[in-house]
Tab-separated table of C-alpha atoms in Angstrom:
chain	number	residue	atom	x	y	z
A	155	MET	CA	-19.149	-3.745	11.195
A	156	LYS	CA	-17.675	-7.144	10.458
A	157	ASN	CA	-16.624	-8.248	7.000
A	158	GLU	CA	-14.189	-10.713	5.451
A	159	ILE	CA	-11.204	-8.715	6.743
A	160	ASP	CA	-12.200	-9.706	10.289
A	161	LYS	CA	-12.460	-13.351	9.234
A	162	ALA	CA	-8.911	-13.237	7.871
A	163	PHE	CA	-7.597	-11.977	11.206
A	164	GLU	CA	-9.585	-14.591	13.101
A	165	ILE	CA	-7.736	-17.270	11.113
A	166	THR	CA	-4.264	-15.768	11.649
A	167	LYS	CA	-4.969	-15.270	15.358
A	168	LYS	CA	-5.754	-18.966	15.713
A	169	GLU	CA	-2.551	-19.772	13.831
A	170	LYS	CA	-0.640	-17.382	16.135
A	171	ARG	CA	0.967	-15.341	13.376
A	172	PRO	CA	0.508	-11.938	11.740
A	173	ALA	CA	-1.576	-11.652	8.588
A	174	LEU	CA	0.561	-11.363	5.470
A	175	ILE	CA	-0.707	-8.549	3.262
A	176	SER	CA	0.652	-8.106	-0.241
A	177	PHE	CA	0.619	-4.914	-2.285
A	178	THR	CA	0.696	-4.965	-6.072
A	179	VAL	CA	-0.643	-2.562	-8.690
A	180	ALA	CA	-3.667	-3.310	-10.858
A	181	GLY	CA	-2.710	-3.459	-14.528
A	182	ASP	CA	1.023	-4.064	-13.984
A	183	ASN	CA	2.257	-4.678	-16.583
A	184	THR	CA	-0.924	-5.830	-18.353
A	185	ASN	CA	-4.428	-6.394	-17.010
A	186	LYS	CA	-4.112	-10.122	-17.634
A	187	LYS	CA	-0.731	-10.452	-15.926
A	188	SER	CA	-1.761	-8.406	-12.898
A	189	PHE	CA	-4.810	-10.651	-12.508
A	190	GLU	CA	-2.637	-13.770	-12.809
A	191	ILE	CA	-0.296	-12.383	-10.148
A	192	LEU	CA	-3.197	-11.690	-7.777
A	193	LYS	CA	-4.634	-15.159	-8.401
A	194	SER	CA	-1.291	-16.860	-7.794
A	195	ILE	CA	-0.326	-15.076	-4.569
A	196	SER	CA	-3.797	-15.605	-3.090
A	197	ASN	CA	-2.669	-19.121	-2.216
A	198	THR	CA	-0.144	-17.553	0.170
A	199	VAL	CA	-1.314	-14.144	1.424
A	200	ASP	CA	-4.130	-13.504	3.891
A	201	ILE	CA	-5.232	-10.149	2.491
A	202	ALA	CA	-4.453	-8.634	-0.901
A	203	GLU	CA	-3.950	-4.895	-1.298
A	204	TRP	CA	-4.270	-3.626	-4.846
A	205	GLY	CA	-3.039	-0.205	-5.848
A	206	ILE	CA	-4.823	2.067	-8.304
A	207	ALA	CA	-2.125	3.436	-10.611
A	208	PHE	CA	-1.644	7.189	-10.208
A	209	ASN	CA	0.898	9.536	-11.798
A	210	CYS	CA	1.268	11.930	-8.819
A	211	PRO	CA	1.866	9.654	-5.802
A	212	GLY	CA	2.452	10.997	-2.321
A	213	ALA	CA	4.663	8.480	-0.532
A	214	ASP	CA	5.270	5.763	-3.108
A	215	GLY	CA	8.926	4.813	-3.545
A	216	PRO	CA	10.570	3.985	-6.903
A	217	GLU	CA	9.466	0.346	-7.046
A	218	ILE	CA	5.764	1.153	-6.666
A	219	GLN	CA	6.151	4.135	-9.002
A	220	ASN	CA	7.601	1.804	-11.640
A	221	SER	CA	4.649	-0.560	-11.259
A	222	SER	CA	2.191	2.337	-11.561
A	223	TYR	CA	3.997	3.674	-14.630
A	224	ARG	CA	3.747	0.304	-16.382
A	225	ALA	CA	0.046	0.058	-15.490
A	226	ILE	CA	-0.709	3.568	-16.762
A	227	LYS	CA	1.259	2.861	-19.939
A	228	ASN	CA	-0.833	-0.293	-20.311
A	229	GLY	CA	-3.974	1.878	-20.237
A	230	ILE	CA	-5.465	0.713	-16.927
A	231	THR	CA	-8.581	2.607	-15.828
A	232	LEU	CA	-10.767	2.562	-12.732
A	233	ASP	CA	-13.501	0.715	-14.612
A	234	SER	CA	-11.107	-1.951	-15.901
A	235	THR	CA	-9.724	-2.284	-12.361
A	236	PHE	CA	-13.247	-2.870	-11.042
A	237	SER	CA	-13.842	-5.485	-13.763
A	238	LEU	CA	-10.682	-7.339	-12.730
A	239	ILE	CA	-11.707	-7.257	-9.056
A	240	LYS	CA	-15.151	-8.624	-9.887
A	241	LYS	CA	-13.490	-11.465	-11.814
A	242	TYR	CA	-11.033	-12.067	-8.971
A	243	LYS	CA	-13.720	-12.278	-6.272
A	244	LYS	CA	-15.355	-15.142	-8.174
A	245	LEU	CA	-12.270	-17.304	-7.599
A	246	LYS	CA	-12.416	-19.933	-4.858
A	247	ASN	CA	-9.026	-18.859	-3.490
A	248	SER	CA	-9.758	-15.104	-3.498
A	249	LYS	CA	-8.819	-13.197	-0.360
A	250	PRO	CA	-10.193	-9.980	1.169
A	251	LEU	CA	-9.175	-7.185	-1.183
A	252	ILE	CA	-8.189	-3.706	-0.030
A	253	LEU	CA	-8.077	-1.082	-2.744
A	254	MET	CA	-5.492	1.682	-2.320
A	255	GLY	CA	-5.639	4.944	-4.205
A	256	TYR	CA	-5.606	8.725	-4.162
A	257	TYR	CA	-8.578	10.964	-3.519
A	258	GLN	CA	-8.349	12.891	-6.793
A	259	LEU	CA	-9.260	9.742	-8.728
A	260	ILE	CA	-12.199	9.070	-6.413
A	261	TYR	CA	-13.377	12.685	-6.523
A	262	ASN	CA	-13.280	12.750	-10.324
A	263	TYR	CA	-15.131	9.422	-10.491
A	264	GLY	CA	-17.696	10.550	-7.902
A	265	GLU	CA	-17.566	9.427	-4.246
A	266	LYS	CA	-20.940	7.683	-4.132
A	267	LYS	CA	-20.456	6.080	-7.547
A	268	PHE	CA	-16.986	4.875	-6.534
A	269	ILE	CA	-18.095	3.336	-3.234
A	270	LYS	CA	-21.144	1.724	-4.823
A	271	LYS	CA	-18.886	0.171	-7.452
A	272	CYS	CA	-16.483	-1.049	-4.758
A	273	LYS	CA	-19.345	-2.721	-2.902
A	274	ASN	CA	-20.742	-4.327	-6.060
A	275	VAL	CA	-17.433	-5.916	-7.123
A	276	GLY	CA	-16.448	-7.118	-3.639
A	277	VAL	CA	-13.887	-4.634	-2.309
A	278	ALA	CA	-13.499	-5.214	1.448
A	279	GLY	CA	-11.465	-2.157	2.375
A	280	LEU	CA	-10.176	1.188	1.145
A	281	ILE	CA	-6.968	3.106	1.784
A	282	VAL	CA	-6.953	6.699	0.550
A	283	VAL	CA	-3.493	7.968	1.424
A	284	ASP	CA	-4.089	11.673	0.791
A	285	LEU	CA	-7.376	11.855	2.695
A	286	PRO	CA	-6.294	11.994	6.349
A	287	TRP	CA	-8.408	12.268	9.479
A	288	PRO	CA	-10.487	14.381	10.149
A	289	ASP	CA	-10.978	15.285	6.470
A	290	ASN	CA	-11.988	11.690	5.755
A	291	LYS	CA	-14.844	11.539	8.282
A	292	SER	CA	-17.752	11.859	5.833
A	293	PHE	CA	-16.113	9.542	3.290
A	294	ALA	CA	-15.411	6.946	5.986
A	295	LYS	CA	-19.065	7.060	7.082
A	296	LEU	CA	-20.123	6.490	3.478
A	297	CYS	CA	-17.819	3.462	3.344
A	298	LYS	CA	-19.270	2.073	6.580
A	299	LYS	CA	-22.820	2.391	5.256
A	300	ASN	CA	-21.743	0.147	2.391
A	301	SER	CA	-19.936	-2.399	4.620
A	302	ILE	CA	-16.511	-1.310	3.378
A	303	CYS	CA	-13.698	-0.838	5.885
A	304	PHE	CA	-12.035	2.557	5.583
A	305	VAL	CA	-8.448	2.092	6.759
A	306	GLN	CA	-7.093	4.976	8.818
A	307	LEU	CA	-3.359	5.735	8.728
A	308	ILE	CA	-1.259	6.546	11.777
A	309	ALA	CA	2.245	7.947	11.280
A	310	PRO	CA	5.237	7.863	13.652
A	311	THR	CA	4.779	11.622	14.050
A	312	THR	CA	1.134	11.345	15.149
A	313	THR	CA	0.629	12.769	18.645
A	314	LYS	CA	-0.989	10.645	21.367
A	315	LYS	CA	-3.970	13.017	21.492
A	316	ARG	CA	-4.549	12.787	17.731
A	317	MET	CA	-3.899	9.044	17.782
A	318	LYS	CA	-6.730	8.491	20.277
A	319	LEU	CA	-9.138	10.445	18.078
A	320	ILE	CA	-8.140	8.518	14.945
A	321	VAL	CA	-8.500	5.158	16.701
A	322	LYS	CA	-11.889	6.185	18.073
A	323	ASP	CA	-13.188	7.032	14.590
A	324	SER	CA	-11.479	4.117	12.829
A	325	HIS	CA	-13.221	1.037	11.532
A	326	GLN	CA	-11.794	-2.393	12.338
A	327	LEU	CA	-8.408	-1.913	10.633
A	328	ILE	CA	-5.639	0.651	11.222
A	329	TYR	CA	-2.473	1.039	9.124
A	330	GLN	CA	0.615	1.983	11.126
A	331	VAL	CA	3.255	3.664	8.960
A	332	SER	CA	6.476	2.288	10.452
A	333	ASN	CA	8.756	5.258	9.846
A	334	VAL	CA	9.068	8.645	8.178
A	335	ASN	CA	10.090	7.615	4.699
A	336	ILE	CA	8.781	6.619	1.283
A	337	THR	CA	7.698	3.042	0.617
A	338	GLY	CA	10.636	0.726	0.095
A	339	GLY	CA	13.001	2.973	2.020
A	340	LYS	CA	15.252	1.588	4.722
A	341	LEU	CA	13.852	1.659	8.240
A	342	LYS	CA	14.962	4.819	10.034
A	343	SER	CA	13.511	3.633	13.328
A	344	THR	CA	14.509	0.578	15.334
A	345	ALA	CA	12.201	-2.433	15.516
A	346	LYS	CA	11.771	-1.679	19.235
A	347	THR	CA	10.574	1.882	18.524
A	348	ILE	CA	8.155	0.703	15.842
A	349	LEU	CA	6.742	-2.013	18.107
A	350	ASN	CA	6.388	0.459	20.969
A	351	ASN	CA	4.295	2.674	18.659
A	352	TYR	CA	2.287	-0.418	17.719
A	353	LYS	CA	1.645	-1.234	21.387
A	354	THR	CA	0.537	2.355	22.032
A	355	ILE	CA	-2.041	2.149	19.234
A	356	LYS	CA	-3.264	-1.267	20.409
A	357	SER	CA	-3.583	-0.061	24.007
A	358	ILE	CA	-6.123	2.563	22.942
A	359	ASN	CA	-8.459	-0.102	21.571
A	360	PRO	CA	-7.179	-3.722	21.624
A	361	LYS	CA	-10.124	-4.841	19.464
A	362	LYS	CA	-8.856	-2.941	16.419
A	363	HIS	CA	-6.556	-4.781	14.000
A	364	VAL	CA	-3.295	-2.883	13.510
A	365	ILE	CA	-1.048	-3.633	10.540
A	366	ILE	CA	2.461	-2.303	9.951
A	367	GLY	CA	3.718	-1.175	6.558
A	368	PHE	CA	6.718	0.624	4.978
A	369	GLY	CA	10.096	-1.113	5.039
A	370	ILE	CA	8.817	-4.672	5.527
A	371	THR	CA	11.255	-7.017	3.753
A	372	LYS	CA	12.751	-10.484	4.174
A	373	ASP	CA	15.391	-8.915	6.430
A	374	THR	CA	12.962	-7.060	8.704
A	375	ILE	CA	9.715	-9.047	8.727
A	376	GLY	CA	10.850	-11.432	11.469
A	377	ASN	CA	11.150	-8.497	13.903
A	378	PHE	CA	7.435	-7.721	13.748
A	379	LYS	CA	5.741	-11.049	14.470
A	380	ALA	CA	3.810	-9.440	17.310
A	381	ALA	CA	1.800	-7.249	14.922
A	382	ASN	CA	-1.701	-8.182	13.750
A	383	GLY	CA	-0.539	-7.910	10.163
A	384	LEU	CA	2.377	-6.892	7.953
A	385	VAL	CA	2.213	-5.187	4.557
A	386	VAL	CA	4.785	-6.031	1.900
A	387	GLY	CA	4.633	-3.622	-1.027
A	388	SER	CA	7.850	-2.381	-2.622
A	389	ALA	CA	9.464	-5.799	-2.246
A	390	CYS	CA	6.557	-7.290	-4.240
A	391	CYS	CA	6.805	-4.667	-6.974
A	392	LYS	CA	10.573	-5.196	-7.196
A	393	VAL	CA	10.109	-8.931	-7.809
A	394	ILE	CA	7.600	-8.150	-10.577
A	395	SER	CA	9.985	-5.631	-12.186
A	396	ASN	CA	12.902	-8.074	-12.104
A	397	ALA	CA	10.787	-10.879	-13.552
A	398	ILE	CA	9.642	-8.665	-16.434
A	399	LYS	CA	13.234	-7.606	-17.192
A	400	LYS	CA	14.428	-11.223	-17.203
A	401	ARG	CA	11.340	-12.422	-19.114
A	402	GLN	CA	10.393	-14.709	-16.251
A	403	ASN	CA	6.994	-15.458	-14.711
A	404	PRO	CA	6.248	-12.642	-12.201
A	405	ALA	CA	3.328	-14.531	-10.632
A	406	LYS	CA	5.479	-17.568	-9.903
A	407	ASN	CA	8.464	-15.559	-8.657
A	408	LEU	CA	6.349	-13.373	-6.388
A	409	ASN	CA	4.544	-16.325	-4.837
A	410	ILE	CA	7.899	-17.943	-4.028
A	411	MET	CA	9.079	-14.756	-2.331
A	412	LEU	CA	5.858	-14.366	-0.329
A	413	LYS	CA	6.006	-17.983	0.846
A	414	ASP	CA	9.529	-17.292	2.128
A	415	LEU	CA	8.335	-14.161	3.957
A	416	LYS	CA	5.394	-15.999	5.456
A	417	SER	CA	7.713	-18.708	6.822
A	418	LYS	CA	9.653	-16.006	8.698
A	419	THR	CA	6.506	-14.955	10.597
A	420	ILE	CA	5.599	-18.374	11.955
């Protein structure tokens, strides 16, 4: 199953660098501003991950929680998020969009209805953090039928036996959680340990794209150039928060930061 996510990695492979993947929250701090942010950073990132605001997060650190709080306060809904994505995918500079959320929201909305909506508006991938393997098997199959990549997560604590099973069932993209921590937390593992885990995952099936997230900042990103892709989340949300506090342009500030990060991966 190939979709625009594969095309993004084909480009970065030719350019001999990891894909830069941003994470921001839909509706932070208004629908209009979050759309402007996504539009602006699409000139820099290779893949855009958009979070669905949720008030009971599992592993989100304070920066992402703050973004979600502002979005919820703004009144963001799943339907308004879908409307923004549909608008975004009409832009010439739009990038593959991965939607990240929690299963409760999907369950309440209706699995089939949710996936159909994702397909119709142009969502390329889905991350559902509280729906681990093997509980996600039927949902992942439903995604595949609709040409949507379901992104499996692999933690540092995942055993080799379980890892092989997850990789076998995964679609084209796997998310490696770098260390046991919340998002935005300092790395508890060395870069060497994280890269060794990355190599282990890649050795199971070299054709799968493996991206690393959690703790990726301007100080650490240069250590992980060997990865297929790198996810920057809390650092993005922090820039947005600071820009709002200082009454600056969050879209402009975030794009500057992402350009700097991208330069460290080349």
